Short mmCIF file of C-alpha atoms in Angstrom, two decimals:
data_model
loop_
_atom_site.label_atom_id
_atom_site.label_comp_id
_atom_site.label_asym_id
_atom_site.label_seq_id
_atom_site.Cartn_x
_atom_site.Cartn_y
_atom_site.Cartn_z
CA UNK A 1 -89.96 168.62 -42.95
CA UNK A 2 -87.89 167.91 -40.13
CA UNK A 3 -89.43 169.31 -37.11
CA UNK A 4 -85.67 170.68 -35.60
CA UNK A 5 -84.95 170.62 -31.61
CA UNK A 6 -85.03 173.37 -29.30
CA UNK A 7 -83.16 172.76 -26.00
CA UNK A 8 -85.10 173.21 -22.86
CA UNK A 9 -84.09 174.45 -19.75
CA UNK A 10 -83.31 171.24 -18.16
CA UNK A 11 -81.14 170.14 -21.14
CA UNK A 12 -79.19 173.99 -21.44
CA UNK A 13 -78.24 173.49 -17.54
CA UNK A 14 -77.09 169.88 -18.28
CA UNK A 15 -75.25 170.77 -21.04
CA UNK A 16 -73.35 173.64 -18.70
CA UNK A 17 -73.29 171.59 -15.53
CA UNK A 18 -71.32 168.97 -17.22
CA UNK A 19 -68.79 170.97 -19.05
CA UNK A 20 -68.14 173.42 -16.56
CA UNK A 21 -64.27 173.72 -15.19
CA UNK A 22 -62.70 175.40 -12.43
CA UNK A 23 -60.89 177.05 -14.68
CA UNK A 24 -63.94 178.61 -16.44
CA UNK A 25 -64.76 179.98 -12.46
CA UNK A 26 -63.41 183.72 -11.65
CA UNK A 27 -60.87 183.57 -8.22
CA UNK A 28 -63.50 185.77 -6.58
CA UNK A 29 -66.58 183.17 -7.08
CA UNK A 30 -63.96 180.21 -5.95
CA UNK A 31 -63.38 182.20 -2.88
CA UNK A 32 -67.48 182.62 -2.44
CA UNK A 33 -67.96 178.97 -2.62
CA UNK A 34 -65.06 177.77 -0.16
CA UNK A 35 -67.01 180.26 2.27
CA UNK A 36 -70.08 179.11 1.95
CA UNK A 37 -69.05 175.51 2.21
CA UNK A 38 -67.34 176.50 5.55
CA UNK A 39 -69.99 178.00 6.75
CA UNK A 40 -72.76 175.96 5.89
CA UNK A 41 -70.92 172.91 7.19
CA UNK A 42 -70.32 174.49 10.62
CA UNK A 43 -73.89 175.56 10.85
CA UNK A 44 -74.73 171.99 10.34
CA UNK A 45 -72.61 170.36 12.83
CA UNK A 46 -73.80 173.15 15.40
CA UNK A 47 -77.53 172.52 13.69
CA UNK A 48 -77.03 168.58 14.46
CA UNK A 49 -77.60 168.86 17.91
CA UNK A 50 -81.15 170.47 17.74
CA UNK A 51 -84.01 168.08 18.41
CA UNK A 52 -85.64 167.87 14.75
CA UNK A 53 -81.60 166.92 14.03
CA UNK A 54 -81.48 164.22 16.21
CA UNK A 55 -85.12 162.84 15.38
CA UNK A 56 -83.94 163.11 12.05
CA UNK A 57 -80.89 160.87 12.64
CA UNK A 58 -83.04 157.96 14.33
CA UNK A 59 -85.00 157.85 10.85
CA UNK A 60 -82.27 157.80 9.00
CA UNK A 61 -80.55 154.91 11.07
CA UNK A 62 -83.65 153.03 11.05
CA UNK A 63 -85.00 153.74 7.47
CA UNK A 64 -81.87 153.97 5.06
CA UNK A 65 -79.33 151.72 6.54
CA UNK A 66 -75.54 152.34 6.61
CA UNK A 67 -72.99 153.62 4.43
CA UNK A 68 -70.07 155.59 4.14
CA UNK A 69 -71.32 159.04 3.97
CA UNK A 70 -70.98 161.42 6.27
CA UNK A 71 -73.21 162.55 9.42
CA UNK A 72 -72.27 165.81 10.01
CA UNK A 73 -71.83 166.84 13.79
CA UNK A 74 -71.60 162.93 14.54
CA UNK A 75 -69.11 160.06 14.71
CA UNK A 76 -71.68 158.32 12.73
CA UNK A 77 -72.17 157.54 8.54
CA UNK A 78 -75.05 156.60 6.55
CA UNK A 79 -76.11 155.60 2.74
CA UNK A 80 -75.95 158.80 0.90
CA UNK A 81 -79.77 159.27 0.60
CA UNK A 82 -79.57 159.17 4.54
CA UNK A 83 -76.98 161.51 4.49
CA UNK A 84 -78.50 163.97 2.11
CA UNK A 85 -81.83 163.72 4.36
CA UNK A 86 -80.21 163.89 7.82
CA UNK A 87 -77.27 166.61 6.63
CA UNK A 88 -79.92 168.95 5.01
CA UNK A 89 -82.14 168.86 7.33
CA UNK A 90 -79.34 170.17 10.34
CA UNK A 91 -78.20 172.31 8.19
CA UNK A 92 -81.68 174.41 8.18
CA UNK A 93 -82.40 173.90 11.97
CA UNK A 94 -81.28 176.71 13.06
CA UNK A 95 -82.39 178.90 10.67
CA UNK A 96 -78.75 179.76 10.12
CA UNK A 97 -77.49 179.35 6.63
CA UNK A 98 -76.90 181.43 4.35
CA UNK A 99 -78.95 183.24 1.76
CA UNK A 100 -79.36 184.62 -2.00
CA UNK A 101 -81.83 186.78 -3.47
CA UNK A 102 -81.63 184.87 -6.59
CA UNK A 103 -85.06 183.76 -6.36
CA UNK A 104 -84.96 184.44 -2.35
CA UNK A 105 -83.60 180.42 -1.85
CA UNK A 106 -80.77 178.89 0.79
CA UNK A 107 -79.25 177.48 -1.73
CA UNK A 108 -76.05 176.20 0.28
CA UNK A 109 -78.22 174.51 2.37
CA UNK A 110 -79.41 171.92 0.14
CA UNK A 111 -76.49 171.73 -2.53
CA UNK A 112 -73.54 170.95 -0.05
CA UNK A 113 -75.66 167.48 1.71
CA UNK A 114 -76.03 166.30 -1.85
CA UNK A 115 -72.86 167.12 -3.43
CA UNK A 116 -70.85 165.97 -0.22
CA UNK A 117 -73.29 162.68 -0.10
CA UNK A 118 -72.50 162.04 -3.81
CA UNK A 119 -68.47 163.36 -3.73
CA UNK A 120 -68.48 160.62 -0.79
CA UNK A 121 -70.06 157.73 -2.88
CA UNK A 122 -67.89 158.49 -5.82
CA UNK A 123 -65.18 159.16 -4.15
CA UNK A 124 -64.04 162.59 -5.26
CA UNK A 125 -62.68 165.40 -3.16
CA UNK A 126 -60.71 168.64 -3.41
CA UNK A 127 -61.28 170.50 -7.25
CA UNK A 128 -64.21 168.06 -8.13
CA UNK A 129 -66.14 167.79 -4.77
CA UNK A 130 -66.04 172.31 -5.22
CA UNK A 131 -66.72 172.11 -8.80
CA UNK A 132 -69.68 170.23 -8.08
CA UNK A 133 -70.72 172.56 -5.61
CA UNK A 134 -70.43 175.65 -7.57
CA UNK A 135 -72.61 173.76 -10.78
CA UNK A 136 -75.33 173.10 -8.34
CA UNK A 137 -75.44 176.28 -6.73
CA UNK A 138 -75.35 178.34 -10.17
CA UNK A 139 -78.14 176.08 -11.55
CA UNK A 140 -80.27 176.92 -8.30
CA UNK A 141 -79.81 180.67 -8.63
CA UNK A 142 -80.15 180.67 -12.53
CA UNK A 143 -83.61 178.36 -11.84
CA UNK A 144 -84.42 181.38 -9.15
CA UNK A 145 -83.40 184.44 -11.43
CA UNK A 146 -85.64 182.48 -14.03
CA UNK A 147 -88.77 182.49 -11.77
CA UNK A 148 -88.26 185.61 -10.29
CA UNK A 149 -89.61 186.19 -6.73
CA UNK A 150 -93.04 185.22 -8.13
CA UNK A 151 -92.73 181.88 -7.62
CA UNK A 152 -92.17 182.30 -3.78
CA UNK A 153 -94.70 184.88 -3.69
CA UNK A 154 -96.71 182.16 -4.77
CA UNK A 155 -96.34 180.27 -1.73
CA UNK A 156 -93.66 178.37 -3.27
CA UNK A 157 -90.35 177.20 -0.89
CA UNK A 158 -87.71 177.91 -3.24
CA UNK A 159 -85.29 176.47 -1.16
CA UNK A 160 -87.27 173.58 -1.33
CA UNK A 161 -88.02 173.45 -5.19
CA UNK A 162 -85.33 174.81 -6.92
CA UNK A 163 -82.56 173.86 -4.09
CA UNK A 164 -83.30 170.49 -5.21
CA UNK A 165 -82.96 170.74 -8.81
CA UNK A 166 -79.69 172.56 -7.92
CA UNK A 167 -78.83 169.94 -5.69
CA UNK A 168 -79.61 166.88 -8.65
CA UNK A 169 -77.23 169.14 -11.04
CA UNK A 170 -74.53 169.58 -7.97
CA UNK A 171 -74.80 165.73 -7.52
CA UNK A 172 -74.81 164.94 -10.52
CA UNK A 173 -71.52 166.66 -11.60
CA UNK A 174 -70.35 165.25 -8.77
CA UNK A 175 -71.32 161.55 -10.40
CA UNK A 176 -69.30 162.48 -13.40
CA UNK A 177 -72.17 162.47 -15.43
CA UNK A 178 -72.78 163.44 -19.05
CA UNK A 179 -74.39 166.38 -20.45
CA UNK A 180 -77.52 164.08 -20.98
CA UNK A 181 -78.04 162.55 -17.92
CA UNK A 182 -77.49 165.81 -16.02
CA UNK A 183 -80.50 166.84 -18.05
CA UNK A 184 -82.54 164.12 -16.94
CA UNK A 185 -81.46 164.18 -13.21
CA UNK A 186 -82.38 167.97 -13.36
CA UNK A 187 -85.68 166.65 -14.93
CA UNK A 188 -86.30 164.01 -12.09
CA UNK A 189 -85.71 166.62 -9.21
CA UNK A 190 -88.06 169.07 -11.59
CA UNK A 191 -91.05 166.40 -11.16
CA UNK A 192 -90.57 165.61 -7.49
CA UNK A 193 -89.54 169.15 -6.24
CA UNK A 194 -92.01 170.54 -3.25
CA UNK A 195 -92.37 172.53 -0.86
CA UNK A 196 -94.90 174.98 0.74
CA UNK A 197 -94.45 178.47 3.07
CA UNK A 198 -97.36 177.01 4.73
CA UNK A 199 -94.36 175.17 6.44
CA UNK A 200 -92.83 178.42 8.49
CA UNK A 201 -92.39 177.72 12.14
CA UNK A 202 -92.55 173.83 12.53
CA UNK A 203 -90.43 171.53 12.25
CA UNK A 204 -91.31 170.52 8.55
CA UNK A 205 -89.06 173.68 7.65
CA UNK A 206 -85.54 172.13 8.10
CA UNK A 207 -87.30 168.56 7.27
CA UNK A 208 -88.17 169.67 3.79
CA UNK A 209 -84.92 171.15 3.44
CA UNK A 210 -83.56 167.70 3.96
CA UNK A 211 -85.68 165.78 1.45
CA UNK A 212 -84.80 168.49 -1.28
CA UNK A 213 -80.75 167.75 -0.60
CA UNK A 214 -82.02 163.51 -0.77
CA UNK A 215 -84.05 164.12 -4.06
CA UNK A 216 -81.36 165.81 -5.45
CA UNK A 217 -78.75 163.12 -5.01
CA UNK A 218 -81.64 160.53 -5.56
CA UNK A 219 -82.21 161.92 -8.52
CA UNK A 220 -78.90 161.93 -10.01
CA UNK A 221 -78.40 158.22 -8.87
CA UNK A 222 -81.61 157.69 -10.96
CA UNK A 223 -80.49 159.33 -13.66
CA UNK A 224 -76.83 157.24 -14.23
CA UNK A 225 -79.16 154.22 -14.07
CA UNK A 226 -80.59 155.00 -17.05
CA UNK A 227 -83.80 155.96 -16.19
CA UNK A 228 -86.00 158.22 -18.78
CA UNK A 229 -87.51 161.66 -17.76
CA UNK A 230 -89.05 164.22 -19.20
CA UNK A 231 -86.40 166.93 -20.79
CA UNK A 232 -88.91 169.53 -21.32
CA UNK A 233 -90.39 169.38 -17.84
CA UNK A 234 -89.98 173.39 -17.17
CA UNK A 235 -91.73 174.07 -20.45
CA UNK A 236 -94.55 171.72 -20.74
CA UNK A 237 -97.98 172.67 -20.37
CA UNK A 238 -98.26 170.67 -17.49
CA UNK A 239 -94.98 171.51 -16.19
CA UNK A 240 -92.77 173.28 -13.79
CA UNK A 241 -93.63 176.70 -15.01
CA UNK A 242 -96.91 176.36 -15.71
CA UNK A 243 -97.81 174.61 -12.55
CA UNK A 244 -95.71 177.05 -9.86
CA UNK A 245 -95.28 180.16 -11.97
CA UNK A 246 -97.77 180.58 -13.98
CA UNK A 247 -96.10 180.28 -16.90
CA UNK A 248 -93.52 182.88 -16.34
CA UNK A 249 -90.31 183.13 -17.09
CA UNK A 250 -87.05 185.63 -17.12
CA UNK A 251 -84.59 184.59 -19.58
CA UNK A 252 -81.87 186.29 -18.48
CA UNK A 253 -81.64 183.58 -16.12
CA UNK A 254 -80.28 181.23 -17.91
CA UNK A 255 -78.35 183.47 -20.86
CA UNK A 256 -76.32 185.05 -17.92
CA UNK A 257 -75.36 181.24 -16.76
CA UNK A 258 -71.48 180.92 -16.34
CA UNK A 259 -71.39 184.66 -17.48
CA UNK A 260 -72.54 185.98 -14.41
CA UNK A 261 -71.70 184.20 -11.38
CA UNK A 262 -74.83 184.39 -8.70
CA UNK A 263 -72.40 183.82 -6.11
CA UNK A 264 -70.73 187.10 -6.74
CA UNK A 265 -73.86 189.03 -7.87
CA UNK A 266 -76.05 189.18 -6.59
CA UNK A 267 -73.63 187.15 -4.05
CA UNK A 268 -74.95 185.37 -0.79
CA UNK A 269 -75.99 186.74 2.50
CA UNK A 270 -73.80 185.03 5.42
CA UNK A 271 -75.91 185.58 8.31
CA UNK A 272 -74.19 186.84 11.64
CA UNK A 273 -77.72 185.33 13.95
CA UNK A 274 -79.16 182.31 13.61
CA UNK A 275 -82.34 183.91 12.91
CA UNK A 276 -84.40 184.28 9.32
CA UNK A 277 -82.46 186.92 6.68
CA UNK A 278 -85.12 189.96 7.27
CA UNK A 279 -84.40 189.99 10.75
CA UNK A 280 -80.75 190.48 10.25
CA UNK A 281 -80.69 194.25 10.37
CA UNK A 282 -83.09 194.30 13.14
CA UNK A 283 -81.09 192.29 15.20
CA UNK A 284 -77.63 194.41 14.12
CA UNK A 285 -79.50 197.46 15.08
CA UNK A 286 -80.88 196.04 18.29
CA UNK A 287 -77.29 195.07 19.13
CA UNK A 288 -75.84 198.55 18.76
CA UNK A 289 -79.39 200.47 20.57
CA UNK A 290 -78.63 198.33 23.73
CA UNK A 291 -74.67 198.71 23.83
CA UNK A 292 -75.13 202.75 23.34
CA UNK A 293 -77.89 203.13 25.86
CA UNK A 294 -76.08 200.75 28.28
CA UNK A 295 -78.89 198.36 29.00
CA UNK A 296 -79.27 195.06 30.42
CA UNK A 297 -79.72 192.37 27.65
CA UNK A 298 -81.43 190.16 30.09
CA UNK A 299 -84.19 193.55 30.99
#
């Protein structure tokens, strides 16, 4: 008997990723993801003038030659791996982008260098350049719903591991790309995704956030070429699951996909301070204590 096929998680987000139309997206999620775009782009221009930014750059200009893609907060272009790299990494320095609790990632972060890297080198804009945006970012938050918190309980950077399989899905939409070789991009980023909380405080924080955005588009670059990977990566014994979740899984995650927009509910956290997302409220209420009680911010 014919042993029959049972999709996997990387092919059921290919499969969505690749047909997914604006028209399938609610007004109020299209509205979500034009803010988030706006936002996350000017916290990377204001992020590119940070030290680890400009550090960043120099790499970039020395290790991944030119191109066409954009440097945000500069007069200055690169390939779109360099891009991806350099854009996600100012986009984290400041520590002010925005956030879901779909798996507690920044997903914006690391979609919008890979999809504006890849919407550069394929030369798309407007509808396409946001539809790729919004596939990436609902694969990211499905991946986190999936996981639950667990898996950055674990010591897991979600932002890191799961931005970047949003960002291969987000980049690879943007590459026009098939149902199967969405799979397999989302495979590729699967394999190579990292990232530790052991990071916190240095300067490896915004840098991994970087090489998550430049796997992703790498990864969907890879993937157009042809290249073979591993469709049942999440669900292998050796695989993503296994490995950084112990084996579990929520499927909700994935059933609610394109059903339940994430970036409506449980929607995403535009930070007012350029400071982490649990320190938001503290820094609201330390706002309101010191204009009601007159006191010197500088005392």
């Amino acid at each position: 008997m014919r042993k029959v096929h049972s999709a996997g998680i990387a092919e059921r987000l290919g499969a969505w990723v690749s047909g997914l139309s604006l028209s399938h997206v609610p007004e109020a999620a299209l509205h979500v993801a034009r803010r988030c775009i706006i936002d996350t782009s000017a916290v990377a221009i204001a992020g590119s003038r940070t030290g680890v930014a400009e550090r960043l750059r120099a790499h970039v200009s020395g290790q991944y030659g030119s191109g066409a893609c954009t440097l945000l907060g500069t007069a200055h272009s690169a390939s779109a791996l360099g891009a991806a790299l350099a854009n996600g990494t100012a986009a984290h320095a400041l520590d002010f982008d925005d956030t879901s609790y779909a798996g507690v990632l920044h997903g914006s972060t690391i979609v919008l260098p890979a999809v504006l890297a890849a919407a550069q080198q394929a030369d798309i804009a407007g509808g396409q350049f946001l539809e790729a945006f919004i596939a990436g970012s609902e694969a990211a938050y499905a991946l986190g719903l999936t996981l639950t918190d667990s898996h950055y309980m674990r010591g897991w950077w979600a932002t890191g591991t799961l931005g970047a399989i949003g960002a291969a899905a987000g980049a690879a939409k943007a590459g026009g790309l098939d149902a199967e070789p969405v799979a397999r991009a989302i495979a590729l980023a699967a394999l190579g995704a990292h990232g530790m909380v052991a990071m916190l405080g240095t300067d490896a924080k915004p840098i991994l956030a970087g090489q998550a955005a430049r796997l992703g588009v790498e990864s969907a670059l890879l993937a157009a070429q042809g290249h073979s990977a591993p469709l049942q990566v999440f669900e292998d014994p050796r695989g993503l699951l296994a490995l950084m979740n112990e084996g579990r899984a929520d499927a909700a995650g994935l059933e609610e996909l394109g059903q339940t927009w994430r970036l409506m509910e449980p929607g995403i956290a535009i930070k007012r301070h350029p400071v982490c997302s649990a320190a938001q409220a503290a820094m609201e209420l330390t706002g309101t204590l010191i204009a009601e009680n007159k006191l010197d911010r500088e005392h």
